[in-house]
Short mmCIF file of C-alpha atoms in Angstrom, two decimals:
data_model
loop_
_atom_site.label_atom_id
_atom_site.label_comp_id
_atom_site.label_asym_id
_atom_site.label_seq_id
_atom_site.Cartn_x
_atom_site.Cartn_y
_atom_site.Cartn_z
CA UNK A 17 165.26 78.55 102.47
CA UNK A 18 168.88 77.82 103.32
CA UNK A 19 167.76 75.16 105.85
CA UNK A 20 165.67 73.17 103.36
CA UNK A 21 166.92 70.52 100.98
CA UNK A 22 170.63 70.76 101.87
CA UNK A 23 173.06 68.17 100.41
CA UNK A 24 173.62 66.47 103.82
CA UNK A 25 169.99 66.15 104.80
CA UNK A 26 169.55 62.88 102.91
CA UNK A 27 172.73 61.15 104.19
CA UNK A 28 173.22 59.55 107.63
CA UNK A 29 176.99 60.14 107.41
CA UNK A 30 179.43 61.76 105.10
CA UNK A 31 178.91 60.92 101.45
CA UNK A 32 182.49 59.75 100.92
CA UNK A 33 182.66 57.42 103.93
CA UNK A 34 182.36 53.64 103.69
CA UNK A 35 179.36 53.38 105.95
CA UNK A 36 177.43 56.00 104.15
CA UNK A 37 173.70 55.42 104.34
CA UNK A 38 170.74 57.29 103.03
CA UNK A 39 168.22 59.09 105.22
CA UNK A 40 164.78 58.93 103.68
CA UNK A 41 163.02 60.96 106.35
CA UNK A 42 160.98 63.81 104.90
CA UNK A 43 162.12 67.24 105.97
CA UNK A 44 159.88 69.39 108.04
CA UNK A 45 157.90 71.96 106.09
CA UNK A 46 156.80 73.93 109.09
CA UNK A 47 159.97 75.96 109.10
CA UNK A 48 159.61 79.65 108.50
CA UNK A 49 160.67 80.79 105.07
CA UNK A 50 162.75 83.92 105.08
CA UNK A 51 162.23 86.17 102.07
CA UNK A 52 164.45 89.09 101.35
CA UNK A 53 162.78 92.48 101.42
CA UNK A 54 163.83 95.52 99.48
CA UNK A 55 163.16 99.00 100.75
CA UNK A 56 161.93 101.47 98.16
CA UNK A 57 164.30 104.30 98.84
CA UNK A 58 163.18 106.27 95.80
CA UNK A 59 161.53 109.50 96.78
CA UNK A 60 157.86 109.73 95.94
CA UNK A 61 157.50 113.04 94.12
CA UNK A 62 153.91 114.10 93.48
CA UNK A 63 153.16 115.15 89.90
CA UNK A 64 153.06 118.83 89.19
CA UNK A 65 150.11 119.57 86.93
CA UNK A 66 150.92 123.26 86.82
CA UNK A 67 154.21 122.76 85.03
CA UNK A 68 154.15 124.62 81.67
CA UNK A 69 154.60 122.83 78.36
CA UNK A 70 157.42 123.45 75.97
CA UNK A 71 155.07 125.42 73.69
CA UNK A 72 152.36 127.01 75.86
CA UNK A 73 149.26 128.52 74.21
CA UNK A 74 149.66 132.03 72.93
CA UNK A 75 146.70 133.58 74.74
CA UNK A 76 147.03 131.65 78.02
CA UNK A 77 149.61 131.90 80.78
CA UNK A 78 148.89 128.55 82.38
CA UNK A 79 150.06 125.10 81.56
CA UNK A 80 148.33 121.74 81.44
CA UNK A 81 144.97 122.78 82.81
CA UNK A 82 144.45 126.45 82.20
CA UNK A 83 140.84 127.53 81.65
CA UNK A 84 142.05 130.88 80.33
CA UNK A 85 143.92 129.21 77.46
CA UNK A 86 140.79 129.32 75.31
CA UNK A 87 138.89 132.53 75.80
CA UNK A 88 135.37 133.28 74.73
CA UNK A 89 136.67 135.25 71.76
CA UNK A 90 138.66 132.34 70.37
CA UNK A 91 135.79 129.94 71.02
CA UNK A 92 133.38 132.25 69.25
CA UNK A 93 135.75 132.63 66.30
CA UNK A 94 136.15 128.88 66.04
CA UNK A 95 132.41 128.30 66.13
CA UNK A 96 131.79 131.09 63.64
CA UNK A 97 134.37 129.63 61.24
CA UNK A 98 132.70 126.22 61.50
CA UNK A 99 129.28 127.76 60.99
CA UNK A 100 130.57 129.75 58.03
CA UNK A 101 132.04 126.60 56.45
CA UNK A 102 128.82 124.67 56.97
CA UNK A 103 126.81 127.55 55.55
CA UNK A 104 129.11 127.67 52.53
CA UNK A 105 128.62 123.97 51.89
CA UNK A 106 124.86 124.31 52.34
CA UNK A 107 124.71 127.25 49.93
CA UNK A 108 126.76 125.30 47.41
CA UNK A 109 124.27 122.42 47.44
CA UNK A 110 121.32 124.81 47.46
CA UNK A 111 122.49 126.30 44.18
CA UNK A 112 122.56 122.88 42.50
CA UNK A 113 119.66 122.30 40.06
CA UNK A 114 117.33 119.32 40.59
CA UNK A 115 118.36 115.96 39.22
CA UNK A 116 115.54 115.83 36.63
CA UNK A 117 116.56 119.25 35.36
CA UNK A 118 120.18 118.14 35.00
CA UNK A 119 118.98 115.16 32.97
CA UNK A 120 116.93 117.45 30.75
CA UNK A 121 113.57 116.21 32.06
CA UNK A 122 111.02 118.86 33.01
CA UNK A 123 107.81 117.31 34.41
CA UNK A 124 105.90 120.57 33.97
CA UNK A 125 106.74 120.76 30.27
CA UNK A 126 105.81 117.11 29.81
CA UNK A 127 102.44 117.72 31.43
CA UNK A 128 101.78 120.86 29.39
CA UNK A 129 102.65 119.16 26.09
CA UNK A 130 100.51 116.15 26.91
CA UNK A 131 97.53 118.39 27.64
CA UNK A 132 98.15 120.26 24.38
CA UNK A 133 98.00 116.97 22.44
CA UNK A 134 94.87 115.78 24.21
CA UNK A 135 93.16 119.14 23.60
CA UNK A 136 94.24 120.66 20.25
CA UNK A 137 92.22 123.81 20.94
CA UNK A 138 94.21 124.52 24.10
CA UNK A 139 96.85 127.26 23.86
CA UNK A 140 100.46 126.48 24.80
CA UNK A 141 103.51 128.69 25.33
CA UNK A 142 106.00 128.83 22.49
CA UNK A 143 108.97 128.34 24.81
CA UNK A 144 107.58 125.03 26.09
CA UNK A 145 107.04 123.72 22.56
CA UNK A 146 110.57 124.62 21.51
CA UNK A 147 112.00 122.50 24.33
CA UNK A 148 113.93 119.47 23.08
CA UNK A 149 112.35 117.07 25.53
CA UNK A 150 112.57 113.41 24.47
CA UNK A 151 111.37 111.74 27.70
CA UNK A 152 107.69 111.85 26.73
CA UNK A 153 108.17 110.66 23.11
CA UNK A 154 110.34 107.78 24.25
CA UNK A 155 107.70 106.68 26.76
CA UNK A 156 104.92 106.92 24.15
CA UNK A 157 106.93 104.91 21.60
CA UNK A 158 107.68 102.18 24.14
CA UNK A 159 104.04 102.13 25.22
CA UNK A 160 102.86 101.83 21.62
CA UNK A 161 105.26 98.97 20.98
CA UNK A 162 104.19 97.27 24.22
CA UNK A 163 100.50 97.44 23.32
CA UNK A 164 101.19 96.06 19.86
CA UNK A 165 103.29 93.31 21.43
CA UNK A 166 100.30 92.34 23.56
CA UNK A 167 98.30 92.10 20.34
CA UNK A 168 100.85 89.64 18.93
CA UNK A 169 102.81 92.14 16.78
CA UNK A 170 106.53 92.77 17.18
CA UNK A 171 106.82 96.22 15.57
CA UNK A 172 109.50 98.09 17.53
CA UNK A 173 111.79 98.35 14.52
CA UNK A 174 108.95 99.71 12.36
CA UNK A 175 108.01 102.30 14.97
CA UNK A 176 111.55 103.60 15.34
CA UNK A 177 112.23 103.44 11.60
CA UNK A 178 109.11 105.37 10.58
CA UNK A 179 109.65 107.79 13.45
CA UNK A 180 113.25 108.64 12.51
CA UNK A 181 112.45 109.02 8.81
CA UNK A 182 109.46 111.20 9.67
CA UNK A 183 111.56 113.45 11.92
CA UNK A 184 114.15 113.93 9.18
CA UNK A 185 111.48 114.71 6.59
CA UNK A 186 109.67 117.23 8.79
CA UNK A 187 112.91 118.89 9.83
CA UNK A 188 113.79 119.51 6.17
CA UNK A 189 110.24 120.61 5.34
CA UNK A 190 109.93 123.02 8.26
CA UNK A 191 113.38 124.47 7.58
CA UNK A 192 112.13 125.48 4.12
CA UNK A 193 108.78 126.81 5.36
CA UNK A 194 109.78 128.68 8.52
CA UNK A 195 111.43 132.09 8.18
CA UNK A 196 110.80 133.80 11.53
CA UNK A 197 112.44 131.37 13.94
CA UNK A 198 115.10 128.68 13.91
CA UNK A 199 114.01 125.07 13.53
CA UNK A 200 115.81 122.48 15.65
CA UNK A 201 115.74 118.75 15.07
CA UNK A 202 115.11 118.06 18.77
CA UNK A 203 112.01 120.27 18.86
CA UNK A 204 110.60 118.60 15.73
CA UNK A 205 111.18 115.11 17.13
CA UNK A 206 109.66 116.12 20.47
CA UNK A 207 106.44 117.44 18.89
CA UNK A 208 106.02 114.40 16.64
CA UNK A 209 106.63 112.07 19.56
CA UNK A 210 104.10 113.73 21.83
CA UNK A 211 101.47 113.74 19.10
CA UNK A 212 101.82 109.95 18.93
CA UNK A 213 99.59 109.72 22.02
CA UNK A 214 96.29 109.14 20.09
CA UNK A 215 97.97 106.19 18.34
CA UNK A 216 98.86 104.78 21.76
CA UNK A 217 95.16 105.00 22.68
CA UNK A 218 94.23 103.27 19.40
CA UNK A 219 96.68 100.42 20.08
CA UNK A 220 95.20 100.04 23.57
CA UNK A 221 91.70 99.73 22.05
CA UNK A 222 93.07 97.12 19.65
CA UNK A 223 93.89 94.88 22.60
CA UNK A 224 90.25 94.86 23.74
CA UNK A 225 88.43 94.72 20.41
CA UNK A 226 89.33 94.06 16.76
CA UNK A 227 89.53 97.29 14.76
CA UNK A 228 89.83 95.78 11.27
CA UNK A 229 86.15 96.29 10.42
CA UNK A 230 84.12 99.39 9.71
CA UNK A 231 84.18 100.49 13.33
CA UNK A 232 87.96 100.08 13.39
CA UNK A 233 88.37 102.23 10.28
CA UNK A 234 86.26 104.99 11.82
CA UNK A 235 88.25 104.92 15.05
CA UNK A 236 91.54 104.86 13.12
CA UNK A 237 90.44 107.86 11.02
CA UNK A 238 89.58 109.82 14.15
CA UNK A 239 92.97 108.99 15.65
CA UNK A 240 94.83 110.06 12.50
CA UNK A 241 92.88 113.34 12.33
CA UNK A 242 93.54 113.93 16.03
CA UNK A 243 97.28 113.40 15.63
CA UNK A 244 97.49 115.60 12.52
CA UNK A 245 95.57 118.52 14.05
CA UNK A 246 97.60 118.37 17.28
CA UNK A 247 100.97 118.19 15.50
CA UNK A 248 100.13 120.98 13.03
CA UNK A 249 98.88 123.21 15.85
CA UNK A 250 102.03 122.63 17.91
CA UNK A 251 104.30 123.26 14.91
CA UNK A 252 102.44 126.46 14.03
CA UNK A 253 102.75 127.72 17.61
CA UNK A 254 106.37 126.67 18.16
CA UNK A 255 107.79 128.16 14.94
CA UNK A 256 105.36 131.07 14.44
CA UNK A 257 103.82 129.64 11.26
CA UNK A 258 100.92 132.02 10.70
CA UNK A 259 98.22 130.72 8.32
CA UNK A 260 100.30 127.62 7.54
CA UNK A 261 98.73 125.08 9.86
CA UNK A 262 96.65 123.37 7.19
CA UNK A 263 99.71 123.09 4.93
CA UNK A 264 101.64 121.16 7.56
CA UNK A 265 98.60 119.12 8.66
CA UNK A 266 98.54 117.01 5.47
CA UNK A 267 102.10 115.60 5.85
CA UNK A 268 101.34 114.95 9.52
CA UNK A 269 98.26 112.92 8.54
CA UNK A 270 100.35 110.86 6.11
CA UNK A 271 102.95 110.11 8.77
CA UNK A 272 100.48 109.06 11.44
CA UNK A 273 98.55 107.08 8.85
CA UNK A 274 101.58 104.82 8.64
CA UNK A 275 101.45 104.23 12.39
CA UNK A 276 97.72 103.50 12.09
CA UNK A 277 98.40 100.84 9.44
CA UNK A 278 100.91 99.19 11.73
CA UNK A 279 98.34 99.20 14.54
CA UNK A 280 95.47 97.81 12.47
CA UNK A 281 97.30 95.23 10.37
#
């Protein structure tokens, strides 16, 4: 490129002379351009993949790619440790109780208590009746209030108020009557709540027909008797009250009579 665009290529004579004139002829671009070349004198050394690391594996004698670095024994130990860890985690989760059991909800006990209320002559285990399960009573109370709400009666406060006062009264009464087993407030509330099921049926009938006449009084009496017999039978079985079922049946009839009055009127 030393022959292209020199300072004298555009002047006809010397720049400092008097008769200096400009030369506007375009230079020729067909000239060969000379580029400098540099020879790579650095020696090309192939990489050595067999060179050992600074800290080679303990069981292998090779370097970067040594298939003997990890033997079958080490691989088996690694896999066994992973399998043992996974098995430990699996066993830990296998020992966990179900979610409903952690929440204190036993579907089998709920089903057994419901059947015992629907059929007062059916025998039930004492351990199931002593369970402090409140899932069923809460559902029955909400269902009773919902049916009464459909009938145009807002009675949730009455249901909970009568229910709490009844549970306190029966807890005190059973504590004085029972001598063979310990009475718990949760078990008393659970039995009274489950025996509310006939009143739920009565409130459902009240949505379809009016039960304020003679027919309504008969149906209400049957519901009260049903609740009282079921509750007294469950109390006698749960707390081993031999020959005392009829004594506890009268207070139960009074309590459920209050729920019947709320349902009718």
